[in-house]
Amino acid sequence: MADGLNVGCKPREELHKLVTALRARLQLDLELNRAIPASYLKKGEGVKKVCLPERGQNRTEPAVGPGQSLPDVRATLGDCQRCPLCKTRTNLVFGEGNIQAGVVFVGEAPGADEDMQGRPFVGKAGQLLTRIIVAMGLQRQDVYICNILKCRPPGNRNPKPEEIAACEPFLIRQLQAIGPKVICALGTFAAHALLKTDVPISLLRGRFHSYQGIPLMPTYHPAYLLRNPGAKKQVWEDVQQVMKAL
Ligand code: URA
């Protein structure tokens, strides 16, 4: 499903996904003026630093390095045209909240309300997320909220692997910029994309996993809770663990 590299895929599809993911990753590395990782190079080639012109020297993207700030990541994303979702979106939804948040909530993708307002989790599911955050003793402005995809999939369909591959590098940079103590992945797509697994959310939730050394708690998506209120108890157990870790 959300995992772009399913073993059961046909070889052509698999190759297409790999190339899309690799192209997005290399593109971002170039944009962020990062060294090309040694693993991308042929043996003996050595690590070369890719240098783009500095700010004001004819460059179209802002000059940002490995420790880029959230505004730098936003500036690099720009008026993103990296995948076809740009054609159907009203607003790109980057994310919002405390740039030094202890906890980052990562959802799936903007819905209709978020697409209209350019803000994450502002519809019915978002209102429930806000109530969960308040129940944790926090305010929305204390935490950071973002999504795997920055643009709404038409009709709220599931994100496609190639859309996740194109957008994910920006989420990675957001998480690096914030450096939270804990990440809370909301729902299947967020958990699968961040943990690179296909294990059902029902089995992932309830315990911490590691995302780049940061404790990550997968839990049910608030939209799922709206349809299955009985699962609120489990989400409450999950966020209590997040509170303890904070
Ligand atoms: N669902 C999500 O996953 N993200 C939003 O921003 C809104 C609804």
mmCIF file of C-alpha atoms and ligand atoms in Angstrom:
data_model
loop_
_atom_site.group_PDB
_atom_site.id
_atom_site.type_symbol
_atom_site.label_atom_id
_atom_site.label_comp_id
_atom_site.label_asym_id
_atom_site.label_seq_id
_atom_site.Cartn_x
_atom_site.Cartn_y
_atom_site.Cartn_z
ATOM 1 C CA MET A 1 0.000 0.000 0.000
ATOM 2 C CA ALA A 2 1.898 3.028 1.237
ATOM 3 C CA ASP A 3 5.223 1.291 0.894
ATOM 4 C CA GLY A 4 6.744 2.284 -2.429
ATOM 5 C CA LEU A 5 8.914 -0.788 -2.740
ATOM 6 C CA ASN A 6 6.575 -3.753 -2.462
ATOM 7 C CA VAL A 7 8.317 -7.039 -3.060
ATOM 8 C CA GLY A 8 5.250 -8.405 -4.888
ATOM 9 C CA CYS A 9 5.397 -5.626 -7.550
ATOM 10 C CA LYS A 10 6.081 -6.283 -11.222
ATOM 11 C CA PRO A 11 9.749 -5.556 -12.064
ATOM 12 C CA ARG A 12 8.872 -2.634 -14.413
ATOM 13 C CA GLU A 13 6.684 -0.956 -11.767
ATOM 14 C CA GLU A 14 9.347 -1.616 -9.162
ATOM 15 C CA LEU A 15 12.002 -0.022 -11.351
ATOM 16 C CA HIS A 16 9.765 2.975 -12.071
ATOM 17 C CA LYS A 17 9.198 3.530 -8.347
ATOM 18 C CA LEU A 18 12.887 3.207 -7.592
ATOM 19 C CA VAL A 19 13.831 5.698 -10.295
ATOM 20 C CA THR A 20 11.142 8.165 -9.129
ATOM 21 C CA ALA A 21 12.311 7.909 -5.523
ATOM 22 C CA LEU A 22 15.981 8.221 -6.464
ATOM 23 C CA ARG A 23 15.334 11.199 -8.755
ATOM 24 C CA ALA A 24 13.400 13.020 -6.013
ATOM 25 C CA ARG A 25 16.149 12.311 -3.500
ATOM 26 C CA LEU A 26 18.964 13.459 -5.805
ATOM 27 C CA GLN A 27 17.001 16.545 -6.828
ATOM 28 C CA LEU A 28 16.592 17.555 -3.212
ATOM 29 C CA ASP A 29 20.217 16.870 -2.406
ATOM 30 C CA LEU A 30 21.171 19.186 -5.254
ATOM 31 C CA GLU A 31 18.695 21.834 -4.144
ATOM 32 C CA LEU A 32 19.935 21.669 -0.580
ATOM 33 C CA ASN A 33 23.541 21.860 -1.710
ATOM 34 C CA ARG A 34 24.366 18.580 -0.015
ATOM 35 C CA ALA A 35 27.276 16.349 -0.821
ATOM 36 C CA ILE A 36 26.238 13.351 -2.920
ATOM 37 C CA PRO A 37 26.370 10.383 -0.522
ATOM 38 C CA ALA A 38 29.317 8.081 -1.155
ATOM 39 C CA SER A 39 26.923 5.203 -1.762
ATOM 40 C CA TYR A 40 25.616 6.958 -4.920
ATOM 41 C CA LEU A 41 29.086 6.993 -6.461
ATOM 42 C CA LYS A 42 31.014 4.276 -8.251
ATOM 43 C CA LYS A 43 33.770 2.612 -6.233
ATOM 44 C CA GLY A 44 36.903 4.782 -6.021
ATOM 45 C CA GLU A 45 35.151 7.917 -7.284
ATOM 46 C CA GLY A 46 35.287 9.643 -3.903
ATOM 47 C CA VAL A 47 32.721 12.011 -2.445
ATOM 48 C CA LYS A 48 32.267 15.180 -4.468
ATOM 49 C CA LYS A 49 30.555 18.239 -3.084
ATOM 50 C CA VAL A 50 27.911 19.542 -5.440
ATOM 51 C CA CYS A 51 28.108 23.317 -5.298
ATOM 52 C CA LEU A 52 25.246 25.425 -6.501
ATOM 53 C CA PRO A 53 25.801 29.188 -6.844
ATOM 54 C CA GLU A 54 25.405 31.137 -3.619
ATOM 55 C CA ARG A 55 22.422 33.396 -2.957
ATOM 56 C CA GLY A 56 22.456 36.314 -5.350
ATOM 57 C CA GLN A 57 24.696 34.472 -7.810
ATOM 58 C CA ASN A 58 22.077 33.567 -10.348
ATOM 59 C CA ARG A 59 20.410 30.854 -8.371
ATOM 60 C CA THR A 60 16.682 30.307 -8.293
ATOM 61 C CA GLU A 61 16.535 28.341 -5.044
ATOM 62 C CA PRO A 62 17.685 29.664 -1.637
ATOM 63 C CA ALA A 63 21.145 28.607 -0.478
ATOM 64 C CA VAL A 64 20.658 26.092 2.289
ATOM 65 C CA GLY A 65 23.031 23.613 3.870
ATOM 66 C CA PRO A 66 22.683 20.399 5.830
ATOM 67 C CA GLY A 67 21.396 22.206 8.949
ATOM 68 C CA GLN A 68 18.701 24.136 7.093
ATOM 69 C CA SER A 69 15.893 25.825 8.970
ATOM 70 C CA LEU A 70 12.203 25.200 8.479
ATOM 71 C CA PRO A 71 11.770 28.460 6.469
ATOM 72 C CA ASP A 72 14.618 27.312 4.216
ATOM 73 C CA VAL A 73 12.898 23.972 3.619
ATOM 74 C CA ARG A 74 9.659 25.837 2.853
ATOM 75 C CA ALA A 75 11.486 28.142 0.465
ATOM 76 C CA THR A 76 13.055 25.176 -1.331
ATOM 77 C CA LEU A 77 9.655 23.542 -1.698
ATOM 78 C CA GLY A 78 8.439 26.789 -3.261
ATOM 79 C CA ASP A 79 5.462 26.565 -5.615
ATOM 80 C CA CYS A 80 6.111 22.833 -5.903
ATOM 81 C CA GLN A 81 5.451 21.238 -9.295
ATOM 82 C CA ARG A 82 7.309 17.999 -8.554
ATOM 83 C CA CYS A 83 4.281 15.734 -8.925
ATOM 84 C CA PRO A 84 0.892 15.964 -10.673
ATOM 85 C CA LEU A 85 -0.947 16.875 -7.451
ATOM 86 C CA CYS A 86 0.159 20.469 -8.064
ATOM 87 C CA LYS A 87 -2.373 20.635 -10.912
ATOM 88 C CA THR A 88 -5.385 19.877 -8.705
ATOM 89 C CA ARG A 89 -4.423 21.532 -5.399
ATOM 90 C CA THR A 90 -5.780 24.904 -4.274
ATOM 91 C CA ASN A 91 -3.094 25.467 -1.645
ATOM 92 C CA LEU A 92 0.030 23.618 -0.703
ATOM 93 C CA VAL A 93 -0.117 22.607 2.988
ATOM 94 C CA PHE A 94 3.423 22.724 4.374
ATOM 95 C CA GLY A 95 2.683 22.296 8.078
ATOM 96 C CA GLU A 96 2.387 24.575 11.090
ATOM 97 C CA GLY A 97 3.172 24.914 14.751
ATOM 98 C CA ASN A 98 6.098 25.353 17.076
ATOM 99 C CA ILE A 99 9.365 25.071 15.163
ATOM 100 C CA GLN A 100 10.996 23.799 18.367
ATOM 101 C CA ALA A 101 8.166 21.414 19.226
ATOM 102 C CA GLY A 102 8.862 18.405 21.407
ATOM 103 C CA VAL A 103 6.331 16.402 19.438
ATOM 104 C CA VAL A 104 5.511 16.384 15.726
ATOM 105 C CA PHE A 105 2.249 14.862 14.493
ATOM 106 C CA VAL A 106 2.487 13.496 10.960
ATOM 107 C CA GLY A 107 -0.727 12.820 9.066
ATOM 108 C CA GLU A 108 -1.457 11.495 5.616
ATOM 109 C CA ALA A 109 -2.395 14.338 3.259
ATOM 110 C CA PRO A 110 -4.515 17.482 3.215
ATOM 111 C CA GLY A 111 -8.254 17.016 2.761
ATOM 112 C CA ALA A 112 -10.734 19.467 1.261
ATOM 113 C CA ASP A 113 -10.691 21.910 4.226
ATOM 114 C CA GLU A 114 -6.908 21.866 4.481
ATOM 115 C CA ASP A 115 -6.560 22.374 0.725
ATOM 116 C CA MET A 116 -8.867 25.417 0.943
ATOM 117 C CA GLN A 117 -7.090 26.978 3.919
ATOM 118 C CA GLY A 118 -3.489 25.889 3.307
ATOM 119 C CA ARG A 119 -3.308 24.606 6.902
ATOM 120 C CA PRO A 120 -3.021 21.020 8.197
ATOM 121 C CA PHE A 121 -5.770 19.266 10.169
ATOM 122 C CA VAL A 122 -8.413 21.989 10.224
ATOM 123 C CA GLY A 123 -11.438 19.870 9.144
ATOM 124 C CA LYS A 124 -13.465 17.432 11.280
ATOM 125 C CA ALA A 125 -10.513 15.061 11.783
ATOM 126 C CA GLY A 126 -8.342 18.079 12.594
ATOM 127 C CA GLN A 127 -10.761 19.272 15.251
ATOM 128 C CA LEU A 128 -10.557 15.850 16.855
ATOM 129 C CA LEU A 129 -6.748 15.981 16.681
ATOM 130 C CA THR A 130 -6.873 19.394 18.393
ATOM 131 C CA ARG A 131 -9.003 17.884 21.189
ATOM 132 C CA ILE A 132 -6.499 15.028 21.573
ATOM 133 C CA ILE A 133 -3.643 17.563 21.823
ATOM 134 C CA VAL A 134 -5.543 19.556 24.462
ATOM 135 C CA ALA A 135 -6.278 16.333 26.375
ATOM 136 C CA MET A 136 -2.513 15.782 26.392
ATOM 137 C CA GLY A 137 -2.195 19.074 28.282
ATOM 138 C CA LEU A 138 -0.843 20.915 25.236
ATOM 139 C CA GLN A 139 -2.087 23.514 22.755
ATOM 140 C CA ARG A 140 -1.910 23.243 18.984
ATOM 141 C CA GLN A 141 0.710 25.984 18.967
ATOM 142 C CA ASP A 142 2.950 23.887 21.276
ATOM 143 C CA VAL A 143 3.277 21.070 18.741
ATOM 144 C CA TYR A 144 4.104 20.832 15.045
ATOM 145 C CA ILE A 145 1.598 19.296 12.618
ATOM 146 C CA CYS A 146 2.315 18.224 9.061
ATOM 147 C CA ASN A 147 1.586 15.493 6.543
ATOM 148 C CA ILE A 148 3.358 12.981 4.345
ATOM 149 C CA LEU A 149 1.907 14.732 1.275
ATOM 150 C CA LYS A 150 1.786 18.505 1.022
ATOM 151 C CA CYS A 151 -0.977 18.542 -1.591
ATOM 152 C CA ARG A 152 -4.466 17.071 -1.555
ATOM 153 C CA PRO A 153 -5.016 13.899 -3.597
ATOM 154 C CA PRO A 154 -8.163 14.501 -5.696
ATOM 155 C CA GLY A 155 -11.302 13.183 -3.992
ATOM 156 C CA ASN A 156 -9.189 12.293 -0.924
ATOM 157 C CA ARG A 157 -7.968 9.118 -2.610
ATOM 158 C CA ASN A 158 -5.011 7.302 -1.060
ATOM 159 C CA PRO A 159 -1.552 8.754 -1.732
ATOM 160 C CA LYS A 160 0.321 7.034 -4.573
ATOM 161 C CA PRO A 161 3.820 5.664 -3.911
ATOM 162 C CA GLU A 162 5.368 8.053 -6.442
ATOM 163 C CA GLU A 163 3.651 11.036 -4.737
ATOM 164 C CA ILE A 164 5.031 9.907 -1.391
ATOM 165 C CA ALA A 165 8.479 9.476 -2.959
ATOM 166 C CA ALA A 166 8.393 13.012 -4.417
ATOM 167 C CA CYS A 167 7.154 14.662 -1.201
ATOM 168 C CA GLU A 168 8.900 12.639 1.492
ATOM 169 C CA PRO A 169 12.287 14.397 1.247
ATOM 170 C CA PHE A 170 10.609 17.581 2.473
ATOM 171 C CA LEU A 171 9.096 15.826 5.466
ATOM 172 C CA ILE A 172 12.519 14.389 6.252
ATOM 173 C CA ARG A 173 14.001 17.915 6.177
ATOM 174 C CA GLN A 174 11.155 19.273 8.314
ATOM 175 C CA LEU A 175 11.779 16.621 10.947
ATOM 176 C CA GLN A 176 15.533 17.284 10.809
ATOM 177 C CA ALA A 177 14.963 21.034 11.217
ATOM 178 C CA ILE A 178 12.643 20.626 14.216
ATOM 179 C CA GLY A 179 14.465 17.720 15.883
ATOM 180 C CA PRO A 180 11.508 16.684 18.056
ATOM 181 C CA LYS A 181 11.777 14.420 21.096
ATOM 182 C CA VAL A 182 8.912 12.285 19.802
ATOM 183 C CA ILE A 183 7.052 11.766 16.519
ATOM 184 C CA CYS A 184 3.438 10.623 16.433
ATOM 185 C CA ALA A 185 2.480 9.017 13.104
ATOM 186 C CA LEU A 186 -1.251 9.322 12.480
ATOM 187 C CA GLY A 187 -2.602 6.379 10.538
ATOM 188 C CA THR A 188 -1.378 3.764 8.134
ATOM 189 C CA PHE A 189 0.212 5.966 5.491
ATOM 190 C CA ALA A 190 2.264 8.071 7.889
ATOM 191 C CA ALA A 191 3.426 5.015 9.845
ATOM 192 C CA HIS A 192 4.258 3.022 6.695
ATOM 193 C CA ALA A 193 6.072 5.879 4.970
ATOM 194 C CA LEU A 194 8.186 6.781 8.000
ATOM 195 C CA LEU A 195 8.935 3.260 9.203
ATOM 196 C CA LYS A 196 9.264 1.698 5.722
ATOM 197 C CA THR A 197 7.024 -1.205 6.589
ATOM 198 C CA ASP A 198 3.737 -2.742 5.493
ATOM 199 C CA VAL A 199 2.834 -4.036 8.948
ATOM 200 C CA PRO A 200 -0.798 -3.102 9.758
ATOM 201 C CA ILE A 201 -1.266 -0.046 11.953
ATOM 202 C CA SER A 202 -3.184 -2.188 14.446
ATOM 203 C CA LEU A 203 0.053 -4.120 15.088
ATOM 204 C CA LEU A 204 2.396 -1.128 14.928
ATOM 205 C CA ARG A 205 0.514 1.081 17.390
ATOM 206 C CA GLY A 206 0.888 0.904 21.151
ATOM 207 C CA ARG A 207 4.692 0.913 21.294
ATOM 208 C CA PHE A 208 7.561 3.136 20.251
ATOM 209 C CA HIS A 209 9.542 2.501 17.086
ATOM 210 C CA SER A 210 12.639 4.394 15.996
ATOM 211 C CA TYR A 211 12.716 6.956 13.211
ATOM 212 C CA GLN A 212 16.343 8.044 12.736
ATOM 213 C CA GLY A 213 16.874 7.544 16.458
ATOM 214 C CA ILE A 214 13.740 9.511 17.410
ATOM 215 C CA PRO A 215 11.009 7.549 19.244
ATOM 216 C CA LEU A 216 8.003 7.263 16.947
ATOM 217 C CA MET A 217 4.543 6.274 18.157
ATOM 218 C CA PRO A 218 2.159 5.098 15.454
ATOM 219 C CA THR A 219 -1.511 5.474 16.289
ATOM 220 C CA TYR A 220 -4.860 5.506 14.531
ATOM 221 C CA HIS A 221 -5.708 8.476 12.294
ATOM 222 C CA PRO A 222 -8.324 10.882 13.741
ATOM 223 C CA ALA A 223 -10.480 10.307 10.626
ATOM 224 C CA TYR A 224 -10.529 6.593 11.520
ATOM 225 C CA LEU A 225 -11.606 7.543 15.050
ATOM 226 C CA LEU A 226 -14.528 9.523 13.648
ATOM 227 C CA ARG A 227 -15.725 6.316 11.970
ATOM 228 C CA ASN A 228 -14.682 4.005 14.830
ATOM 229 C CA PRO A 229 -15.072 5.889 18.122
ATOM 230 C CA GLY A 230 -14.323 2.681 20.023
ATOM 231 C CA ALA A 231 -10.661 3.028 19.008
ATOM 232 C CA LYS A 232 -10.306 6.299 20.961
ATOM 233 C CA LYS A 233 -9.312 4.321 24.047
ATOM 234 C CA GLN A 234 -6.287 2.888 22.221
ATOM 235 C CA VAL A 235 -5.279 6.297 20.860
ATOM 236 C CA TRP A 236 -5.503 7.707 24.362
ATOM 237 C CA GLU A 237 -3.190 4.921 25.587
ATOM 238 C CA ASP A 238 -0.767 5.727 22.749
ATOM 239 C CA VAL A 239 -0.672 9.481 23.387
ATOM 240 C CA GLN A 240 -0.226 8.890 27.111
ATOM 241 C CA GLN A 241 3.007 7.120 26.226
ATOM 242 C CA VAL A 242 3.942 10.130 24.076
ATOM 243 C CA MET A 243 3.271 12.440 27.048
ATOM 244 C CA LYS A 244 5.517 10.326 29.262
ATOM 245 C CA ALA A 245 8.306 10.456 26.681
ATOM 246 C CA LEU A 246 8.016 14.250 26.546
HETATM 247 N N1 URA B 1 -6.044 14.249 7.276
HETATM 248 C C1 URA B 1 -4.704 14.266 7.211
HETATM 249 O O1 URA B 1 -4.063 13.222 7.173
HETATM 250 N N2 URA B 1 -4.101 15.436 7.187
HETATM 251 C C2 URA B 1 -4.750 16.598 7.246
HETATM 252 O O2 URA B 1 -4.107 17.642 7.226
HETATM 253 C C3 URA B 1 -6.152 16.542 7.334
HETATM 254 C C4 URA B 1 -6.789 15.367 7.344
#
